[in-house]
Amino acid sequence: MGDTFIRHIELLGYEKRFFPSQHYVYMFLVKWNDLSEKLIYRRFTEIYEFHKALKEMFPIESGDINAENRIIPHLPAPKWFDGQRSTQSRQGTLAEYCYTLVNLPHKISRCLHVVSFFEVRPDDMSPVTDSQIRKPEVFLLPKDAKKNASDITGPIVLQTYRAIADYEKSSKSEMALKAGDAVDVVEKSETGWWFCQLKNKRGWVPAAYLEPMDGPDESEEQEPNYEGEQYVVQKSYTAVEEDELTLKEGDTIEVIHKLLDGWWVVRKDETTGYYPSMYLQKSGEVNNPEKSGLRNHNIPPRRSTISNAKSIHNKGRKQISQETYRRNSKKYMQNRRNMRGNLKNKDIISEKNEQEENKSKAQPAVPPRPSKDLIMNRCTESTRRKIM
């Protein structure tokens, strides 16, 4: 137990449950040091009791002896009646609490009390339900609303996808699938690994093995962006298929199409190809330890490599060939070069015109001083008398 510790705790949202009576539980994705990721559910009353016990264990760090020494975060007590409004509004505080808790000194963040509380329980894997009572309502916390829990509008209905082939898991954090299984997607990671649940099972699944129920195409997939976004390669990869690219750590490339299966189309000079998105990091971003941990996972498989894939849709999903990517990319880059050339020519012409204009506006030359005889010949009689 002493070797086990938590790397990160992410608040995903909360559930409104109706058995044995109406109540609310928070959903946490707990990421462990062995790179496994577990989904757990906790009532706020449980979390507060955990918090009180932690303060008793570490009275100095909780500020009980001297308030200036407090490093254990504050947590408000439960209300006499905890309804949906308080459950929702408390999420920002709770997310901040978990972040601070994991980053406390190891004697606190890795103690048995913390590790035990966030371990998976039997009812996390198989929540007690009653078939006669309505299913729980899920309220997910949108990624762009993590800092503002009031943005939640829920309930959010989890999207259901179908497995197109059998999948055997290769780690504890993954979930095995059988062709035809209908799974609910809890989280879509841009790495191509999606966190799903199937009845009482939960785990990560390759997005390539899943298809939407209402059609072959993924509505959330973006269109290609041939302008490209600059990324830096964080881990080398050697191409296996002809349409992939071989890149080395530290290479700078441009991403021109972000695909949901985790294999992005990238451009290096004028060459394009697929590359695992989990090995890329946007230029200028600080290295994220969570992403670094994910790079130790296996890269997700590509749909083109799945054998015995069976879709329920008669029409195949739209797919752009690498030849089309290359042709459109070269056309865009040529247009960009032409535009830059035109702008440069315009600047040169403008500069020449400005020089000509300045010449025409130049000051006239000062004439030479006339001689004394010339002055005497041209001056008036009155002036001549004065000089004489």
Short mmCIF file of C-alpha atoms in Angstrom, two decimals:
data_model
loop_
_atom_site.label_atom_id
_atom_site.label_comp_id
_atom_site.label_asym_id
_atom_site.label_seq_id
_atom_site.Cartn_x
_atom_site.Cartn_y
_atom_site.Cartn_z
CA MET A 1 0.00 0.00 0.00
CA GLY A 2 2.91 2.31 0.74
CA ASP A 3 4.02 2.13 -2.92
CA THR A 4 0.56 3.04 -4.24
CA PHE A 5 -0.32 6.70 -4.67
CA ILE A 6 -2.63 8.96 -6.65
CA ARG A 7 -1.26 11.07 -9.53
CA HIS A 8 -4.39 13.06 -10.27
CA ILE A 9 -8.08 13.31 -9.33
CA GLU A 10 -10.44 14.78 -11.92
CA LEU A 11 -14.02 15.72 -11.11
CA LEU A 12 -16.19 14.63 -14.05
CA GLY A 13 -19.57 15.79 -12.74
CA TYR A 14 -22.32 14.22 -10.66
CA GLU A 15 -25.20 11.76 -10.85
CA LYS A 16 -28.75 12.17 -9.63
CA ARG A 17 -29.84 8.77 -8.34
CA PHE A 18 -33.29 7.56 -7.35
CA PHE A 19 -32.55 4.35 -5.40
CA PRO A 20 -33.09 3.67 -2.53
CA SER A 21 -34.20 7.35 -2.46
CA GLN A 22 -33.24 10.45 -4.40
CA HIS A 23 -29.65 11.52 -3.72
CA TYR A 24 -26.55 12.87 -5.50
CA VAL A 25 -23.07 11.39 -5.94
CA TYR A 26 -19.98 13.00 -7.45
CA MET A 27 -18.06 11.25 -10.22
CA PHE A 28 -14.25 11.23 -9.99
CA LEU A 29 -11.69 9.83 -12.41
CA VAL A 30 -8.77 8.76 -10.20
CA LYS A 31 -5.40 8.33 -11.94
CA TRP A 32 -2.90 6.10 -10.10
CA ASN A 33 0.86 5.78 -10.21
CA ASP A 34 0.64 2.51 -12.19
CA LEU A 35 -1.09 4.57 -14.97
CA SER A 36 -4.45 2.91 -14.29
CA GLU A 37 -7.53 5.17 -14.22
CA LYS A 38 -10.61 4.31 -12.15
CA LEU A 39 -14.06 5.86 -12.02
CA ILE A 40 -15.50 6.22 -8.49
CA TYR A 41 -18.63 7.75 -6.96
CA ARG A 42 -18.82 9.52 -3.58
CA ARG A 43 -21.54 11.40 -1.70
CA PHE A 44 -20.51 14.79 -0.35
CA THR A 45 -21.24 13.69 3.22
CA GLU A 46 -18.64 10.92 2.76
CA ILE A 47 -16.12 13.40 1.40
CA TYR A 48 -16.66 15.75 4.33
CA GLU A 49 -16.23 12.95 6.88
CA PHE A 50 -12.99 11.98 5.09
CA HIS A 51 -11.88 15.63 5.30
CA LYS A 52 -12.57 15.87 9.05
CA ALA A 53 -10.61 12.67 9.75
CA LEU A 54 -7.68 13.97 7.66
CA LYS A 55 -7.59 17.18 9.72
CA GLU A 56 -7.48 15.17 12.97
CA MET A 57 -4.58 13.11 11.63
CA PHE A 58 -2.56 16.23 10.73
CA PRO A 59 -3.48 18.97 13.26
CA ILE A 60 -0.49 21.18 12.41
CA GLU A 61 -1.09 21.09 8.64
CA SER A 62 -4.82 21.65 9.18
CA GLY A 63 -4.13 24.86 11.14
CA ASP A 64 -5.69 23.64 14.39
CA ILE A 65 -2.58 24.66 16.36
CA ASN A 66 -1.57 27.72 14.33
CA ALA A 67 -3.73 28.96 11.48
CA GLU A 68 -0.66 30.26 9.63
CA ASN A 69 0.64 26.70 9.21
CA ARG A 70 -2.48 25.44 7.43
CA ILE A 71 -1.88 23.74 4.06
CA ILE A 72 -4.83 21.30 4.04
CA PRO A 73 -7.53 23.03 1.96
CA HIS A 74 -10.84 24.18 3.38
CA LEU A 75 -14.07 22.33 2.62
CA PRO A 76 -17.50 23.70 3.56
CA ALA A 77 -19.77 21.52 5.70
CA PRO A 78 -22.80 19.85 4.08
CA LYS A 79 -26.04 21.77 4.19
CA TRP A 80 -28.98 20.47 6.19
CA PHE A 81 -30.65 19.65 2.89
CA ASP A 82 -28.37 19.05 -0.09
CA GLY A 83 -30.34 19.57 -3.27
CA GLN A 84 -29.28 19.76 -6.89
CA ARG A 85 -28.41 23.46 -6.74
CA SER A 86 -25.93 23.05 -3.90
CA THR A 87 -24.53 19.86 -5.48
CA GLN A 88 -23.90 21.74 -8.70
CA SER A 89 -22.53 24.98 -7.21
CA ARG A 90 -20.09 23.07 -4.98
CA GLN A 91 -18.22 21.50 -7.90
CA GLY A 92 -15.68 24.30 -8.37
CA THR A 93 -14.67 24.11 -4.69
CA LEU A 94 -14.51 20.32 -4.81
CA ALA A 95 -12.36 20.24 -7.96
CA GLU A 96 -9.93 22.72 -6.37
CA TYR A 97 -9.90 20.68 -3.15
CA CYS A 98 -8.91 17.50 -4.99
CA TYR A 99 -6.18 19.28 -6.96
CA THR A 100 -4.67 20.75 -3.77
CA LEU A 101 -4.99 17.46 -1.88
CA VAL A 102 -2.97 15.48 -4.44
CA ASN A 103 -0.23 18.14 -4.42
CA LEU A 104 0.23 18.20 -0.63
CA PRO A 105 3.43 16.75 0.91
CA HIS A 106 3.68 12.98 0.39
CA LYS A 107 3.11 12.19 4.06
CA ILE A 108 -0.42 13.55 3.57
CA SER A 109 -1.27 12.97 -0.12
CA ARG A 110 0.06 9.39 -0.07
CA CYS A 111 -1.09 8.34 3.37
CA LEU A 112 -3.29 5.25 3.84
CA HIS A 113 -6.33 7.37 4.68
CA VAL A 114 -6.23 9.20 1.32
CA VAL A 115 -5.37 6.13 -0.77
CA SER A 116 -8.11 4.01 0.85
CA PHE A 117 -10.83 6.63 0.40
CA PHE A 118 -10.25 6.96 -3.35
CA GLU A 119 -9.86 3.23 -4.07
CA VAL A 120 -12.54 1.51 -6.12
CA ARG A 121 -15.34 -0.02 -4.06
CA PRO A 122 -17.72 -2.80 -5.12
CA ASP A 123 -20.61 -0.34 -5.49
CA ASP A 124 -18.43 1.79 -7.83
CA MET A 125 -18.23 -1.16 -10.20
CA SER A 126 -21.84 -2.31 -9.70
CA PRO A 127 -24.06 0.49 -8.38
CA VAL A 128 -27.17 -0.74 -6.59
CA THR A 129 -30.18 -0.11 -8.84
CA ASP A 130 -33.81 -1.06 -9.13
CA SER A 131 -35.15 -1.89 -12.60
CA GLN A 132 -38.54 -0.45 -11.61
CA ILE A 133 -37.04 2.96 -10.85
CA ARG A 134 -35.75 5.40 -13.47
CA LYS A 135 -32.07 5.33 -14.42
CA PRO A 136 -29.67 7.85 -12.85
CA GLU A 137 -29.32 11.22 -14.59
CA VAL A 138 -25.74 12.18 -15.45
CA PHE A 139 -24.56 15.82 -15.24
CA LEU A 140 -21.10 16.07 -16.79
CA LEU A 141 -18.80 19.01 -16.17
CA PRO A 142 -17.80 20.40 -19.61
CA LYS A 143 -14.05 20.78 -20.12
CA ASP A 144 -14.35 24.49 -20.82
CA ALA A 145 -16.42 24.96 -17.67
CA LYS A 146 -14.05 23.33 -15.16
CA LYS A 147 -13.42 26.71 -13.57
CA ASN A 148 -17.05 27.72 -13.62
CA ALA A 149 -19.31 24.93 -12.46
CA SER A 150 -22.40 27.12 -12.87
CA ASP A 151 -22.10 26.65 -16.65
CA ILE A 152 -23.55 23.14 -16.36
CA THR A 153 -26.97 22.89 -17.92
CA GLY A 154 -27.55 19.04 -17.73
CA PRO A 155 -28.73 16.49 -17.48
CA ILE A 156 -26.34 15.39 -20.21
CA VAL A 157 -27.32 12.16 -21.91
CA LEU A 158 -24.24 10.05 -22.54
CA GLN A 159 -23.67 9.20 -26.19
CA THR A 160 -24.11 5.55 -27.11
CA TYR A 161 -21.73 3.89 -29.57
CA ARG A 162 -21.54 0.38 -31.00
CA ALA A 163 -18.45 -1.85 -31.12
CA ILE A 164 -17.60 -2.88 -34.71
CA ALA A 165 -15.30 -5.77 -33.67
CA ASP A 166 -14.05 -7.75 -30.68
CA TYR A 167 -11.40 -5.96 -28.62
CA GLU A 168 -9.16 -7.63 -26.06
CA LYS A 169 -7.86 -5.27 -23.40
CA SER A 170 -4.10 -5.04 -22.86
CA SER A 171 -4.09 -3.30 -19.45
CA LYS A 172 -6.19 -3.08 -16.28
CA SER A 173 -7.46 0.39 -17.17
CA GLU A 174 -8.97 -0.81 -20.46
CA MET A 175 -12.28 -2.58 -21.13
CA ALA A 176 -12.79 -5.57 -23.42
CA LEU A 177 -15.52 -5.43 -26.07
CA LYS A 178 -17.52 -7.85 -28.18
CA ALA A 179 -18.75 -6.88 -31.64
CA GLY A 180 -22.20 -5.37 -31.29
CA ASP A 181 -21.76 -4.14 -27.70
CA ALA A 182 -23.49 -0.80 -27.07
CA VAL A 183 -21.39 1.37 -24.76
CA ASP A 184 -21.99 4.80 -23.18
CA VAL A 185 -19.08 7.22 -23.68
CA VAL A 186 -18.17 9.17 -20.53
CA GLU A 187 -15.09 10.98 -21.87
CA LYS A 188 -13.58 11.43 -25.32
CA SER A 189 -9.83 11.99 -25.14
CA GLU A 190 -8.10 13.46 -28.18
CA THR A 191 -5.50 10.70 -27.80
CA GLY A 192 -8.00 8.28 -29.36
CA TRP A 193 -8.79 6.49 -26.07
CA TRP A 194 -12.38 6.94 -24.85
CA PHE A 195 -13.59 6.21 -21.32
CA CYS A 196 -16.73 4.08 -21.64
CA GLN A 197 -19.15 2.11 -19.53
CA LEU A 198 -20.99 -1.08 -20.43
CA LYS A 199 -23.52 -2.20 -17.83
CA ASN A 200 -21.37 -2.60 -14.71
CA LYS A 201 -18.00 -2.40 -16.50
CA ARG A 202 -15.97 0.75 -17.13
CA GLY A 203 -12.64 1.41 -18.80
CA TRP A 204 -10.73 2.90 -21.75
CA VAL A 205 -11.57 1.76 -25.27
CA PRO A 206 -9.95 2.66 -28.64
CA ALA A 207 -12.23 5.08 -30.49
CA ALA A 208 -11.47 3.25 -33.74
CA TYR A 209 -13.49 0.26 -32.48
CA LEU A 210 -16.64 2.35 -32.00
CA GLU A 211 -19.19 3.77 -34.43
CA PRO A 212 -22.16 6.12 -33.88
CA MET A 213 -25.56 4.49 -33.73
CA ASP A 214 -27.30 6.97 -36.04
CA GLY A 215 -24.88 6.94 -38.96
CA PRO A 216 -21.36 6.04 -40.11
CA ASP A 217 -19.91 9.55 -39.85
CA GLU A 218 -18.82 11.27 -36.64
CA SER A 219 -20.63 14.60 -36.31
CA GLU A 220 -17.99 16.01 -33.93
CA GLU A 221 -15.11 15.46 -36.35
CA GLN A 222 -13.52 18.68 -37.57
CA GLU A 223 -12.83 19.65 -41.18
CA PRO A 224 -9.20 19.80 -42.37
CA ASN A 225 -7.37 23.06 -41.64
CA TYR A 226 -4.64 23.41 -44.25
CA GLU A 227 -3.25 26.52 -42.59
CA GLY A 228 -2.11 24.10 -39.89
CA GLU A 229 -1.41 24.40 -36.16
CA GLN A 230 2.19 24.16 -35.03
CA TYR A 231 3.01 21.22 -32.73
CA VAL A 232 6.21 19.69 -31.35
CA VAL A 233 6.89 15.95 -31.37
CA GLN A 234 7.28 14.69 -27.79
CA LYS A 235 8.00 11.06 -28.68
CA SER A 236 9.50 9.49 -31.78
CA TYR A 237 7.49 7.11 -33.94
CA THR A 238 8.48 5.00 -36.94
CA ALA A 239 5.84 4.64 -39.63
CA VAL A 240 4.29 1.18 -39.99
CA GLU A 241 1.81 1.94 -42.78
CA GLU A 242 2.59 3.77 -46.03
CA ASP A 243 0.33 6.70 -45.17
CA GLU A 244 2.05 7.39 -41.83
CA LEU A 245 5.02 9.66 -41.07
CA THR A 246 8.27 8.86 -39.27
CA LEU A 247 9.21 11.71 -36.94
CA LYS A 248 11.80 12.26 -34.23
CA GLU A 249 11.41 13.83 -30.80
CA GLY A 250 11.80 17.59 -31.07
CA ASP A 251 10.59 17.86 -34.68
CA THR A 252 8.23 20.77 -35.38
CA ILE A 253 5.25 19.95 -37.60
CA GLU A 254 1.86 21.37 -38.56
CA VAL A 255 -1.38 19.53 -37.75
CA ILE A 256 -3.88 19.90 -40.61
CA HIS A 257 -6.62 17.45 -39.54
CA LYS A 258 -7.52 16.32 -36.01
CA LEU A 259 -9.31 12.97 -36.17
CA LEU A 260 -11.17 11.46 -33.23
CA ASP A 261 -9.41 8.09 -33.45
CA GLY A 262 -6.22 9.75 -32.19
CA TRP A 263 -4.35 9.59 -35.52
CA TRP A 264 -3.91 13.14 -36.80
CA VAL A 265 -2.86 14.20 -40.28
CA VAL A 266 0.32 16.27 -39.98
CA ARG A 267 2.56 18.14 -42.42
CA LYS A 268 6.35 18.13 -42.34
CA ASP A 269 7.72 20.46 -45.03
CA GLU A 270 5.53 19.39 -47.99
CA THR A 271 4.93 15.80 -46.87
CA THR A 272 1.74 14.73 -45.08
CA GLY A 273 0.80 11.59 -43.17
CA TYR A 274 -0.81 10.14 -40.05
CA TYR A 275 0.87 10.46 -36.65
CA PRO A 276 -0.29 9.50 -33.11
CA SER A 277 -1.74 12.61 -31.46
CA MET A 278 -0.68 11.38 -28.00
CA TYR A 279 2.95 11.98 -29.04
CA LEU A 280 2.35 15.65 -29.94
CA GLN A 281 2.21 18.84 -27.91
CA LYS A 282 1.10 22.26 -29.10
CA SER A 283 3.95 24.74 -29.54
CA GLY A 284 4.30 27.10 -26.62
CA GLU A 285 2.36 24.93 -24.16
CA VAL A 286 3.99 23.89 -20.90
CA ASN A 287 4.67 20.16 -20.70
CA ASN A 288 1.68 18.50 -18.99
CA PRO A 289 2.61 15.62 -16.64
CA GLU A 290 -0.74 13.96 -17.37
CA LYS A 291 0.01 13.90 -21.09
CA SER A 292 3.50 12.63 -20.34
CA GLY A 293 1.94 9.72 -18.45
CA LEU A 294 -0.39 8.94 -21.34
CA ARG A 295 2.57 8.65 -23.69
CA ASN A 296 3.55 5.51 -21.79
CA HIS A 297 0.30 3.88 -22.90
CA ASN A 298 0.03 1.99 -26.15
CA ILE A 299 -1.00 4.08 -29.13
CA PRO A 300 -4.59 3.32 -30.16
CA PRO A 301 -5.12 1.13 -33.23
CA ARG A 302 -6.24 2.61 -36.51
CA ARG A 303 -9.59 1.58 -37.97
CA SER A 304 -7.89 0.46 -41.20
CA THR A 305 -5.94 -2.18 -39.24
CA ILE A 306 -8.99 -3.75 -37.53
CA SER A 307 -9.83 -7.16 -38.94
CA ASN A 308 -13.41 -8.51 -39.14
CA ALA A 309 -14.92 -5.06 -38.58
CA LYS A 310 -18.70 -5.15 -39.07
CA SER A 311 -20.76 -1.97 -39.30
CA ILE A 312 -24.53 -1.74 -38.98
CA HIS A 313 -24.57 1.04 -41.58
CA ASN A 314 -24.85 0.28 -45.28
CA LYS A 315 -22.89 3.38 -46.21
CA GLY A 316 -19.23 3.61 -45.27
CA ARG A 317 -17.84 6.57 -43.37
CA LYS A 318 -16.26 9.44 -45.29
CA GLN A 319 -12.50 9.27 -45.52
CA ILE A 320 -9.98 11.59 -47.15
CA SER A 321 -7.04 9.96 -48.92
CA GLN A 322 -3.48 11.04 -48.25
CA GLU A 323 -3.19 11.99 -51.91
CA THR A 324 -6.04 14.50 -51.40
CA TYR A 325 -4.41 15.83 -48.23
CA ARG A 326 -1.09 16.30 -50.06
CA ARG A 327 -2.68 17.92 -53.12
CA ASN A 328 -4.76 20.37 -51.08
CA SER A 329 -1.85 21.09 -48.76
CA LYS A 330 0.50 21.89 -51.69
CA LYS A 331 -2.18 24.09 -53.26
CA TYR A 332 -2.65 25.99 -49.99
CA MET A 333 1.10 26.44 -49.46
CA GLN A 334 1.57 27.64 -53.05
CA ASN A 335 -1.23 30.18 -52.61
CA ARG A 336 0.38 31.30 -49.35
CA ARG A 337 3.75 31.76 -51.09
CA ASN A 338 2.08 33.69 -53.93
CA MET A 339 0.31 35.96 -51.46
CA ARG A 340 3.55 36.61 -49.64
CA GLY A 341 5.27 37.31 -52.99
CA ASN A 342 2.52 39.73 -54.01
CA LEU A 343 2.74 41.52 -50.70
CA LYS A 344 6.51 41.77 -51.07
CA ASN A 345 6.18 43.18 -54.60
CA LYS A 346 3.59 45.67 -53.39
CA ASP A 347 5.96 46.77 -50.65
CA ILE A 348 8.78 47.25 -53.19
CA ILE A 349 6.56 49.22 -55.59
CA SER A 350 5.23 51.31 -52.74
CA GLU A 351 8.77 52.04 -51.59
CA LYS A 352 9.83 53.12 -55.12
CA ASN A 353 6.79 55.36 -55.49
CA GLU A 354 7.56 56.94 -52.17
CA GLN A 355 11.16 57.61 -53.26
CA GLU A 356 9.98 59.21 -56.53
CA GLU A 357 7.47 61.30 -54.64
CA ASN A 358 10.16 62.47 -52.25
CA LYS A 359 12.39 63.46 -55.17
CA SER A 360 9.63 65.55 -56.75
CA LYS A 361 9.13 67.32 -53.45
CA ALA A 362 12.87 68.11 -53.07
CA GLN A 363 13.90 71.70 -52.12
CA PRO A 364 15.09 73.92 -55.11
CA ALA A 365 18.82 74.61 -55.43
CA VAL A 366 20.16 77.93 -54.02
CA PRO A 367 21.21 80.22 -56.98
CA PRO A 368 24.78 81.65 -57.08
CA ARG A 369 25.40 85.11 -55.64
CA PRO A 370 25.35 87.82 -58.42
CA SER A 371 28.48 89.89 -59.13
CA LYS A 372 28.83 93.54 -58.15
CA ASP A 373 28.59 94.73 -61.80
CA LEU A 374 25.35 92.75 -62.29
CA ILE A 375 23.85 94.26 -59.16
CA MET A 376 24.82 97.81 -60.32
CA ASN A 377 23.24 97.24 -63.73
CA ARG A 378 19.96 95.93 -62.34
CA CYS A 379 19.43 98.07 -59.24
CA THR A 380 17.39 101.27 -59.17
CA GLU A 381 18.89 104.76 -59.49
CA SER A 382 18.19 105.45 -55.84
CA THR A 383 20.11 102.34 -54.77
CA ARG A 384 22.99 103.14 -57.10
CA ARG A 385 23.39 106.65 -55.56
CA LYS A 386 23.56 105.18 -52.07
CA ILE A 387 26.26 102.73 -53.09
CA MET A 388 28.26 105.37 -54.89
#
